[in-house]
Coordinates of C-alpha atoms in Angstrom, one line a residue:
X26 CA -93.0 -21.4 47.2
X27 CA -95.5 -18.8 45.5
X28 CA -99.0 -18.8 46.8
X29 CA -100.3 -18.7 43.3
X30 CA -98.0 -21.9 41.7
X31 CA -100.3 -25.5 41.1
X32 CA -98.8 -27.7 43.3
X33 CA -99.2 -32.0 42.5
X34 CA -99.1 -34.4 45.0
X35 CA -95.4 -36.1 45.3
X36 CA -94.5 -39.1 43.2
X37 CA -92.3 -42.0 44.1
X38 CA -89.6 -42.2 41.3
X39 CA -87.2 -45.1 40.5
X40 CA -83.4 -44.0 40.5
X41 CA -81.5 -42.7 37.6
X42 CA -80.3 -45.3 37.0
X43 CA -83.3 -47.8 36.9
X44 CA -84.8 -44.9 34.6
X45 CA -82.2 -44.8 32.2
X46 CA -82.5 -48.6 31.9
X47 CA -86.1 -49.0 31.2
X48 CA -85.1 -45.7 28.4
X49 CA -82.9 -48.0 26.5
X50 CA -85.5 -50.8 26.5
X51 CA -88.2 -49.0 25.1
X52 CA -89.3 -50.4 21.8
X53 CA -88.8 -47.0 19.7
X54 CA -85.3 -45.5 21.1
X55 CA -83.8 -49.5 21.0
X56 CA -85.1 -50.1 17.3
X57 CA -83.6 -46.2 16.7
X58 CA -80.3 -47.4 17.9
X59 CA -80.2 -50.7 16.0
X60 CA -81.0 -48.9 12.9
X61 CA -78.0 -46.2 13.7
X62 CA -75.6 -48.8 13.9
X63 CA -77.0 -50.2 10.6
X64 CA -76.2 -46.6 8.9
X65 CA -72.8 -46.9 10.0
X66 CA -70.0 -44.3 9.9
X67 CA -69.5 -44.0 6.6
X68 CA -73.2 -43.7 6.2
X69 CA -75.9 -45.1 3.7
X70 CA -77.3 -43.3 0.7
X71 CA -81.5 -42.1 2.1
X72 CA -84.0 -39.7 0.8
X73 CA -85.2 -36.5 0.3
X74 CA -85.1 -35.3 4.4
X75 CA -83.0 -38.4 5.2
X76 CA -86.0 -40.7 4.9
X77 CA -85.1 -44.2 4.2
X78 CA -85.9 -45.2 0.5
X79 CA -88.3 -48.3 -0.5
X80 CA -85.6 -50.9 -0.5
X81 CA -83.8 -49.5 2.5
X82 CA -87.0 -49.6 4.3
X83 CA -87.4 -53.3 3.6
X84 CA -84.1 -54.4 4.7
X85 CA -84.8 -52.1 8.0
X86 CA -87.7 -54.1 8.8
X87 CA -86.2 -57.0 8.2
X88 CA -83.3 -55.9 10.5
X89 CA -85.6 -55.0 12.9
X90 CA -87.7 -58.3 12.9
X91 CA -90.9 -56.7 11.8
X92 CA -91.0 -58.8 8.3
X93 CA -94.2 -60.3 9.6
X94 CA -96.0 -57.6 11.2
X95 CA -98.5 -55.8 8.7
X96 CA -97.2 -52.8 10.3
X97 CA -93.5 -53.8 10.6
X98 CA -92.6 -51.4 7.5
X99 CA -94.6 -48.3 9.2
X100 CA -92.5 -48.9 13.0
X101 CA -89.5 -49.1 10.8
X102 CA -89.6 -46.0 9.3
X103 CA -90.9 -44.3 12.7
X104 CA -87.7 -45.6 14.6
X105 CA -85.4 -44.5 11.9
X106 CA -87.1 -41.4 11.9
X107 CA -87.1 -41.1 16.0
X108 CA -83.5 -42.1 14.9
X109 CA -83.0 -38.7 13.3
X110 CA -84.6 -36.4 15.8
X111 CA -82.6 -37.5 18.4
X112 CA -79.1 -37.3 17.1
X113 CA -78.6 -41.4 16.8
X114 CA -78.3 -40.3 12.7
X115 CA -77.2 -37.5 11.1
X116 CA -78.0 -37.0 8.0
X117 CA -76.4 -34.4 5.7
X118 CA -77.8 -33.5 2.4
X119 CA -76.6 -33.7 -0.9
X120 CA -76.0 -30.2 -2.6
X121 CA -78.4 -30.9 -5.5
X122 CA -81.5 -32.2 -5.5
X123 CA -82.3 -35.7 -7.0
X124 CA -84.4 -35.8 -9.8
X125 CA -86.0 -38.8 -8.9
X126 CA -87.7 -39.2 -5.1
X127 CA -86.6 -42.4 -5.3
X128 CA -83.0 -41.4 -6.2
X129 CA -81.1 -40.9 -3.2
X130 CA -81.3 -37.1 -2.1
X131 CA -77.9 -37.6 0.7
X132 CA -76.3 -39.8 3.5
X133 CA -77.1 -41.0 6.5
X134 CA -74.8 -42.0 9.2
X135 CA -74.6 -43.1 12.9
X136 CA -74.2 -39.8 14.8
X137 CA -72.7 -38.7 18.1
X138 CA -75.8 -39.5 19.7
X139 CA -75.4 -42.9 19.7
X140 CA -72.6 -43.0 22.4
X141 CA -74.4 -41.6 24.9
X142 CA -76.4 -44.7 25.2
X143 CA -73.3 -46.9 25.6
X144 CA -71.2 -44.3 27.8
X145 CA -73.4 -41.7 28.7
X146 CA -74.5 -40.9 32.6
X147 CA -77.9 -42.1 33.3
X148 CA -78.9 -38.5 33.3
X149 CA -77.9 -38.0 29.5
X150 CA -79.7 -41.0 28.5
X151 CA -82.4 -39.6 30.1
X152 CA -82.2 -36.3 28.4
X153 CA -81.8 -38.3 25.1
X154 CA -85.3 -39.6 25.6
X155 CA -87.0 -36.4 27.0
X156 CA -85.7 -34.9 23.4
X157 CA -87.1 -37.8 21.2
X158 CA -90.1 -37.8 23.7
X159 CA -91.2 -34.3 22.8
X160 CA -90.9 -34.9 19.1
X161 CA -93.2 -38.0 19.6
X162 CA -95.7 -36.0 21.6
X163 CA -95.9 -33.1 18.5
X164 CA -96.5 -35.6 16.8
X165 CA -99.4 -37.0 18.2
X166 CA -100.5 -33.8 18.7
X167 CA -100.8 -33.4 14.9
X168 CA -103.8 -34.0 12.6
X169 CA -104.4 -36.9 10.4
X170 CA -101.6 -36.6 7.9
X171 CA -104.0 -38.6 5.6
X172 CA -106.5 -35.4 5.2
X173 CA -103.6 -33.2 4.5
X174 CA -101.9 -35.9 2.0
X175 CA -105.4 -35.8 0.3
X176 CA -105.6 -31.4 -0.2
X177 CA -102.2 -31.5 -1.2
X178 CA -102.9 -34.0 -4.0
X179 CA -105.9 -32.3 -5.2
X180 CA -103.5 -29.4 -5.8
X181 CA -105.4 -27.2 -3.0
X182 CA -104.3 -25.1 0.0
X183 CA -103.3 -26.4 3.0
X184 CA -106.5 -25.2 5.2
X185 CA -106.5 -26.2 9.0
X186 CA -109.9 -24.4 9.3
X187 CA -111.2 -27.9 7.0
X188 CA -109.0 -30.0 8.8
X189 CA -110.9 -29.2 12.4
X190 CA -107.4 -29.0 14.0
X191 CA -106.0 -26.0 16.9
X192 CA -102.5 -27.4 16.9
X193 CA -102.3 -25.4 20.5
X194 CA -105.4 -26.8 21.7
X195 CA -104.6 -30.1 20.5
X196 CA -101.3 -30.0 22.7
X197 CA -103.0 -29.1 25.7
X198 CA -105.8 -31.3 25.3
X199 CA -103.0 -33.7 25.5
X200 CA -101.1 -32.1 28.3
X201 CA -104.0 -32.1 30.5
X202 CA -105.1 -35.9 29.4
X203 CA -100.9 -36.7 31.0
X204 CA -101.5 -34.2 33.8
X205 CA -104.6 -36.1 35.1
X206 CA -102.7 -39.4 34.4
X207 CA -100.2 -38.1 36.5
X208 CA -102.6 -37.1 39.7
X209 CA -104.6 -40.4 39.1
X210 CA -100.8 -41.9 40.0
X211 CA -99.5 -39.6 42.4
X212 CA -103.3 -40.2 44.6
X213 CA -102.2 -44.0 44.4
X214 CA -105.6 -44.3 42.0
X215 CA -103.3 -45.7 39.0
X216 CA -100.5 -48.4 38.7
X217 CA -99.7 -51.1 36.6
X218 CA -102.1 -53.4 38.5
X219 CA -104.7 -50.6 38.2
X220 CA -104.7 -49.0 34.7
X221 CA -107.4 -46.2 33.8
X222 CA -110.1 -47.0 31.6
X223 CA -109.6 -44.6 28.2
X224 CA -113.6 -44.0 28.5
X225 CA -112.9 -42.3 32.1
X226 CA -109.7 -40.6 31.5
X227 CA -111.8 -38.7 28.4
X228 CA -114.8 -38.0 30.5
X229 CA -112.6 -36.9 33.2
X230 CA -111.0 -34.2 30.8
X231 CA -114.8 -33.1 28.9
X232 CA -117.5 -34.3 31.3
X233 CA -118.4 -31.3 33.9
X234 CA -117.9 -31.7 37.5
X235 CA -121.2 -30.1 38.1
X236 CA -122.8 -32.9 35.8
X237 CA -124.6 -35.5 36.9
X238 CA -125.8 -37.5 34.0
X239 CA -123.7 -36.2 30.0
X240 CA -126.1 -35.2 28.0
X241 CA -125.9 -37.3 24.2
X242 CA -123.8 -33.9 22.9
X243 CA -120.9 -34.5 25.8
X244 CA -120.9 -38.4 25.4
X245 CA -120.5 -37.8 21.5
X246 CA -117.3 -35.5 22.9
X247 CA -115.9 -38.5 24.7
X248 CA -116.3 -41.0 22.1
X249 CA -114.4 -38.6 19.7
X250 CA -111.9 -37.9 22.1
X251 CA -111.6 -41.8 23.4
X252 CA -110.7 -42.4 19.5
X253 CA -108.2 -39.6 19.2
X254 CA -106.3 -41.0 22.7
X255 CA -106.5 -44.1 20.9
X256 CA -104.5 -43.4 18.4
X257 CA -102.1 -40.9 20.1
X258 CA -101.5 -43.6 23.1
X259 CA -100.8 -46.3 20.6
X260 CA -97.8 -43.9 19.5
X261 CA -96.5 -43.2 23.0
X262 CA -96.5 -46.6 23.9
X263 CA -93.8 -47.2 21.8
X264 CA -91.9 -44.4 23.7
X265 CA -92.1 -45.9 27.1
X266 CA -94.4 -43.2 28.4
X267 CA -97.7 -45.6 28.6
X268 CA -98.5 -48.7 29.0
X269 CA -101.8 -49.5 27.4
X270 CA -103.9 -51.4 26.6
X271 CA -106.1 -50.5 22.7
X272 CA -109.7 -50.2 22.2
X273 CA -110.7 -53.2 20.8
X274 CA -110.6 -52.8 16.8
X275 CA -114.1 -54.6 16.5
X276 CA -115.8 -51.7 19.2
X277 CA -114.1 -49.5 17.6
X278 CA -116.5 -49.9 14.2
X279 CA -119.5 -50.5 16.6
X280 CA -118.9 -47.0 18.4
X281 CA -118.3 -45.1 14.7
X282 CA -122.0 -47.3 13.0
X283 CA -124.0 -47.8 16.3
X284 CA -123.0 -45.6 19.0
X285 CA -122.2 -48.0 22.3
X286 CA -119.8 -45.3 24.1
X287 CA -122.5 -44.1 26.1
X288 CA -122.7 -47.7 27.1
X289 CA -118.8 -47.8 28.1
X290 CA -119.4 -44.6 29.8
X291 CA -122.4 -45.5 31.7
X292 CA -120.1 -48.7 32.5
X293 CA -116.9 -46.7 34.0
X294 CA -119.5 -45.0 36.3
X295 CA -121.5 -48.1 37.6
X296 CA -119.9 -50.4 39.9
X297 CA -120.5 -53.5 37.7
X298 CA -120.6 -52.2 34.0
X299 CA -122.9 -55.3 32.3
X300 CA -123.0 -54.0 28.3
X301 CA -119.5 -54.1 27.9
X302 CA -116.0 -55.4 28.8
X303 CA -114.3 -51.7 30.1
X304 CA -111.2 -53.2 29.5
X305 CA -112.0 -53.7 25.7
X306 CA -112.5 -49.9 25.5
X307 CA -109.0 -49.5 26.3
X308 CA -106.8 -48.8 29.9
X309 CA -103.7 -47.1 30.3
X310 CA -101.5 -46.4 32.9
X311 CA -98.2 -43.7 33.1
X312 CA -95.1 -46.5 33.3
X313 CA -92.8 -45.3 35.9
X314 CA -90.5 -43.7 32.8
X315 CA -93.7 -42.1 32.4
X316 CA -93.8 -40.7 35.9
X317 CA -90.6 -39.5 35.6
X318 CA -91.5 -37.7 31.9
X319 CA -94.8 -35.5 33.1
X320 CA -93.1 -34.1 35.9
X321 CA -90.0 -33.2 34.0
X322 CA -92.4 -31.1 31.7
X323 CA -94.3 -29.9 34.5
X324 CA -91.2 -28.5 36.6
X325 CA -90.1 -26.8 33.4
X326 CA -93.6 -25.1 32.9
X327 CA -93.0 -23.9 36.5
X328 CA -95.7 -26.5 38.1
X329 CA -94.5 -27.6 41.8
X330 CA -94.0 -30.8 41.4
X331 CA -92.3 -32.6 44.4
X332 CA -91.2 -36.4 44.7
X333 CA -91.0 -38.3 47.8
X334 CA -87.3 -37.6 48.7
X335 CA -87.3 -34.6 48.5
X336 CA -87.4 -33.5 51.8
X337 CA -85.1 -35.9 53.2
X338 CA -82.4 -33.3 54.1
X339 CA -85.0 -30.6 54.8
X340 CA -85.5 -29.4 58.3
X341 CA -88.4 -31.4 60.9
X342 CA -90.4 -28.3 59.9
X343 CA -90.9 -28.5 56.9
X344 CA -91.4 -31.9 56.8
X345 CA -94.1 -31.8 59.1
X346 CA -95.7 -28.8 57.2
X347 CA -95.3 -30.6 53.8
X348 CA -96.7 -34.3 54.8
X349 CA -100.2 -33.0 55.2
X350 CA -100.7 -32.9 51.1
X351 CA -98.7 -36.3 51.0
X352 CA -101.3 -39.2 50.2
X353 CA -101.1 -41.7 52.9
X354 CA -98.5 -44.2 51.1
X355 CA -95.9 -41.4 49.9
X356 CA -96.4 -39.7 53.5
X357 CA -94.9 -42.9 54.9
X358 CA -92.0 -43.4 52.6
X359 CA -91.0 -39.4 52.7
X360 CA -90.8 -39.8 56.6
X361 CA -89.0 -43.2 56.4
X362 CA -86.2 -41.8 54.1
X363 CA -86.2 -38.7 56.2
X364 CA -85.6 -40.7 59.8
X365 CA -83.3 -42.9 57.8
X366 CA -80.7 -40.0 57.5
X367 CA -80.6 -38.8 60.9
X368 CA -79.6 -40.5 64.3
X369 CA -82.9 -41.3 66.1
X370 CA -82.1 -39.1 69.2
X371 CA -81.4 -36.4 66.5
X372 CA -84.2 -36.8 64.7
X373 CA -86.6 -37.5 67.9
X374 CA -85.5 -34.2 69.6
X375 CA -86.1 -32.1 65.9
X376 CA -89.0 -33.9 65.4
X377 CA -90.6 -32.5 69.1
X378 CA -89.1 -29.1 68.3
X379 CA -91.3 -28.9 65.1
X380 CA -94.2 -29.8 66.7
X381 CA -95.0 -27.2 69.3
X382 CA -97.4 -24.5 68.5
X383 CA -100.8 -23.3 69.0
X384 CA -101.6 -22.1 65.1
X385 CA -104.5 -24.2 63.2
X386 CA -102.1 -26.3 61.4
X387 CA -100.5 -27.6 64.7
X388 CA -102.3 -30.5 65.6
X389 CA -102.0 -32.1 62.2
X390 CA -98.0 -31.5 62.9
X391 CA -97.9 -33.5 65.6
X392 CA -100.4 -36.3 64.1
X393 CA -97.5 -36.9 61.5
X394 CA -94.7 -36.0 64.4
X395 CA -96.2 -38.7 66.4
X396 CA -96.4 -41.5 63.0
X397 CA -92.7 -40.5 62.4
X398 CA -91.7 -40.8 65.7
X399 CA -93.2 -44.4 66.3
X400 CA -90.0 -45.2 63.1
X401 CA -87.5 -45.0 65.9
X402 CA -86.4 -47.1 68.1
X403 CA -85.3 -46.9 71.7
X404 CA -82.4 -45.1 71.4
X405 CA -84.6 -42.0 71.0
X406 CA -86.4 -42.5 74.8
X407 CA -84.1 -39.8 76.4
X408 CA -86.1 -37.1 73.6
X409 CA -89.3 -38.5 74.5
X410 CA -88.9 -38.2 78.5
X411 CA -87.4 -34.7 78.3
X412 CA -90.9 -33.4 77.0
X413 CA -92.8 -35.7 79.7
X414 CA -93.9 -32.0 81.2
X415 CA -94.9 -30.0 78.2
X416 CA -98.9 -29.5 78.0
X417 CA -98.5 -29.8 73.6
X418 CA -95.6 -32.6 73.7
X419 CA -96.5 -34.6 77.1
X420 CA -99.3 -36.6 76.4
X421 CA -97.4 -37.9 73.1
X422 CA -94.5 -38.8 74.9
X423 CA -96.0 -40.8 77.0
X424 CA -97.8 -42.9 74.3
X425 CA -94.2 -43.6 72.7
X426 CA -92.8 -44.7 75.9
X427 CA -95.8 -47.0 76.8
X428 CA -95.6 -48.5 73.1
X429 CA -92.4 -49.1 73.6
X430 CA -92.3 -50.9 77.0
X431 CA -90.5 -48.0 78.8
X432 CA -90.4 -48.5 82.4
X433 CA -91.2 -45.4 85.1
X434 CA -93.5 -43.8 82.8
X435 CA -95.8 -41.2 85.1
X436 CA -99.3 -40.9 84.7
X437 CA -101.0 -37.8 83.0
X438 CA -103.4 -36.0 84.6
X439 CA -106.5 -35.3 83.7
X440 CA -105.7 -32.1 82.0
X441 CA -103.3 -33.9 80.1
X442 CA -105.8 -36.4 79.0
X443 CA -108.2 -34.0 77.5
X444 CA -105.8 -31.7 75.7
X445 CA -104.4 -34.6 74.0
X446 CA -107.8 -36.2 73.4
X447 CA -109.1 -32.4 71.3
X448 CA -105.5 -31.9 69.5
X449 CA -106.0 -35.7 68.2
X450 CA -109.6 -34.8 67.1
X451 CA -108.7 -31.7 65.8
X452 CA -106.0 -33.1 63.8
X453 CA -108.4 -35.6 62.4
X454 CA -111.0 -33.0 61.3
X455 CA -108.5 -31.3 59.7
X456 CA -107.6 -34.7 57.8
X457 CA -110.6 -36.2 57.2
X458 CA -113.5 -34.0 58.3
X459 CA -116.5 -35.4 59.7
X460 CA -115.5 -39.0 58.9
X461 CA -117.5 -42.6 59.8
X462 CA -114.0 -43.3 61.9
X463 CA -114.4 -39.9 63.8
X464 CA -118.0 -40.6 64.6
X465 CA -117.2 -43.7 65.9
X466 CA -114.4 -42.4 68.2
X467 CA -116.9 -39.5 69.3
X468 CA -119.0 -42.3 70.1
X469 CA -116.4 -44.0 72.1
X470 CA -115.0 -41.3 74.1
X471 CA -118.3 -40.1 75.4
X472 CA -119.6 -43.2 76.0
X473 CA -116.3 -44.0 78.2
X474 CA -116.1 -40.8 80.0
X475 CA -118.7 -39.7 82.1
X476 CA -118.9 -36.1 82.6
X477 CA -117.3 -35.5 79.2
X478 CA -118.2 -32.3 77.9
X479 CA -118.5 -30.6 82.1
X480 CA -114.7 -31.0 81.5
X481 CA -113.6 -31.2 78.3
X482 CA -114.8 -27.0 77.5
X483 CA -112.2 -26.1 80.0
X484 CA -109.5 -27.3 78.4
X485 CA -106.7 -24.6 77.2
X486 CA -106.5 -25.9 73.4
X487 CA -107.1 -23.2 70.2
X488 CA -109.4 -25.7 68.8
X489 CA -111.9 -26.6 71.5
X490 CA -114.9 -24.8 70.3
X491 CA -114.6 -26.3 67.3
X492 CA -113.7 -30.0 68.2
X493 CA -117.1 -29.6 70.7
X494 CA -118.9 -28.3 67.2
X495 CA -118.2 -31.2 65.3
X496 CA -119.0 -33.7 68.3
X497 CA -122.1 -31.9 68.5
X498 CA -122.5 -32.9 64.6
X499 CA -121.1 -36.1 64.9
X500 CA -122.8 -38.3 68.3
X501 CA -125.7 -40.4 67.3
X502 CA -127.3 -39.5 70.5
X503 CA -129.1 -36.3 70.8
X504 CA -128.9 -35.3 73.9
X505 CA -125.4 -36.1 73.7
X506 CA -125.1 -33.9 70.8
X507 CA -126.5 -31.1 72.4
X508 CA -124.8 -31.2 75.5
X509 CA -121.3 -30.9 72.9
X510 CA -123.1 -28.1 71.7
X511 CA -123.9 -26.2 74.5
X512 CA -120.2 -27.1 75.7
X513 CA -119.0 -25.8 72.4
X514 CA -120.9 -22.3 73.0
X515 CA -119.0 -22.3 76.7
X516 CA -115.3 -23.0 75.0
X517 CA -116.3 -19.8 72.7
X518 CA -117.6 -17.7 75.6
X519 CA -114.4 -18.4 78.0
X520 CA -112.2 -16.9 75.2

């Protein structure tokens, strides 16, 4: 992988298959199929473009059940359009044009499409939806149709100067408002019992890091772009990609006349927002179709963007070297599908292999080699006993067998003991840093071990100096502190 390519944290995807189902559900692809059926194969006379004319469009809302929804007429000629983008209706014009828009202008009729949702592989349904997706997306990347309706009738020049609109910018704005959708899910900080509230997700994309408190000029930013996300995640819920939740349509005319999205922003930052509801200022959530969507488009714009799975027929090595970056929850289910495909003496004995070494990056290998090995059973105890002598591997091996009740397990000695004891810090440094759990087991280890530090500089590990540092950082006690310290300065000299 290149040094220089953005790497996201792995997902955890549903199959194909379960994909492919929750496509065909979604509310705009199954109306767009419903109303490619109703075109028919000989086809039914539509408008200029293939739109649907006024009482076409009727008796597709009807059809679709939308007769007593306000905007029942408006989804109805957005799935029949969706219809059209995505091959479900093809539409083939007539040679002249009508000289009525109201006259039709050619014929519409189901299109090839429309099989692949009956007999298509889950993979070409999917690739159905990506295509209708991306047409959805341009779309709500795309100004208010309303200001350009209004130039255009005035009988004046299309001017996207007036219109405030970068058609570019607008498209990454969005890109980068999925993108952090995506990380917010990936870090196990999003789900479907934990949406995102819209006010944070906009802050989080216009709010500097370096900030401490926005200013009135960046909080007028985030109410503009909460009402733009607004609309544009009202669209893409339709597709599947989002679930969410609106802003509530009576804030939404208190934020334009009053101003109270500083108050939903101060909110999303407090631990008990009082002012408002969050909720009411809308939450949103990538669906697990969703999940599946961003990092399509982010492996085709050459972002590294793994899923857990991935490494399941990979080598120890680089399992070991990749479960580092996992967050703790895909870390768990990589390594389970990865033991799950091997025989557990196989997998111990590859597992050990990986593990040796006396680079920086070694300790944290056998942290994860010793979590994957405690997924194996008993059949792997010959692996563990034939490392019971090596200095990186021993100590390890004898916590496995003692875990698992093995019987004639030798003692270490006390060089052993202490090598063990600074690879295991070591390897939670390099996790965590100087955590409240570290402290504590600082605190422990001294207070158990008399003589500590006298023996623990001696010991033969690439890290001592700078476990003995961060002791020296971490003990409550001073003079315990210093004496890690001084110890620390030994380590360094004996090099």
């Amino acid at each position: 992988m290149s040094g220089d390519r953005p790497t996201m944290p792995p997902v955890r995807l549903p199959s194909d298959a379960e994909l492919a189902r929750d496509a065909l559900s979604t509310p705009l692809l199954s109306r767009a199929a419903k109303l490619a059926r109703w075109a028919g194969e000989e086809g039914t006379p539509v408008g200029v473009g293939g739109e649907l004319l006024d009482t076409q469009l009727r008796a597709a809302t009807e059809l679709l059940g939308l007769t007593d929804d306000e905007d029942g007429p408006a989804y109805a000629a957005e799935a029949w359009q969706h219809a059209l983008d995505t091959g479900l209706v093809d539409f083939t014009e007539h040679p002249d044009e009508p000289a009525d828009e109201n006259l039709p202008a050619g014929v519409a009729a189901t299109g090839e499409e429309l099989a692949t949702l009956t007999s298509g592989s889950p993979a070409d349904v999917l690739d159905l939806w990506l295509g209708g997706l991306e047409s959805v997306l341009a779309d709500a990347a795309a100004p208010d149709l309303g200001a350009i309706a209004e130039q255009l009738a005035e009988g004046e020049d299309l001017d996207l100067d007036s219109l405030d609109w970068n058609p570019e910018e607008e498209a990454d704005f969005l890109d980068g408002v999925l993108g952090n959708l995506y990380l917010f899910t990936a870090l196990d900080e999003s789900s479907a019992d934990r949406p995102v509230p819209l006010p944070a997700l906009a802050a989080s994309m216009i709010v500097p890091d370096d900030m401490d408190e926005p200013t009135d000029d960046v909080l007028e930013e985030v109410s503009d772009a909460m009402m733009r996300l607004d609309d544009q995640f009202r669209m893409l819920a339709l597709t599947g990609l989002v679930a969410y939740r609106p802003v509530d349509e009576s804030l939404i005319e208190e934020i334009d006349g009053e101003g109270h999205i500083r108050e939903s922003v101060d909110g999303v930052d407090s631990d008990s927002p009082e002012d408002e509801d969050v909720s009411r200022y809308g939450m949103v959530t990538l669906t697990p179709l969703g999940v599946y969507a961003v990092r399509q488009r982010m492996l085709d714009a050459g972002v590294d963007a793994p899923a857990v799975g991935d490494l399941a027929e990979r080598g120890a090595g680089e399992l070991l070297a990749a479960l580092p970056g996992h967050p703790e929850a895909a870390a768990r289910a990589e390594t389970e599908l990865w033991v799950a495909r091997r025989a557990p003496l196989d997998a111990a004995r590859e597992l050990l292999a990986a593990a040796h070494g006396a680079d920086e990056d070694s300790p944290r290998r056998r942290l994860f080699c010793q979590q994957a090995l405690s997924l194996l059973g008993t059949e792997a105890e010959p692996a563990l006993r034939e490392v019971l002598d090596d200095r990186e591997l021993g100590g390890l091996a004898r916590v496995w067998l003692a875990e698992h009740g093995a019987a004639d397990v030798p003692e270490p000695d006390e060089a052993m003991v202490f090598w063990l004891t600074v690879d295991t810090i070591a390897a939670q440094l390099a996790a965590d840093g100087d955590s409240d759990e570290l402290r504590a087991l600082v605190t422990d280890l001294v207070d158990r071990h008399s003589g500590f530090f006298d023996s623990v500089w001696r010991v033969d590990h690439p890290a001592t100096a700078e476990v003995l540092e961060a002791m020296g950082r971490l003990h409550p006690d001073k003079k315990a502190a210093k004496e890690a310290r001084k110890a620390a300065f030994k380590a360094r000299s004996r090099r």
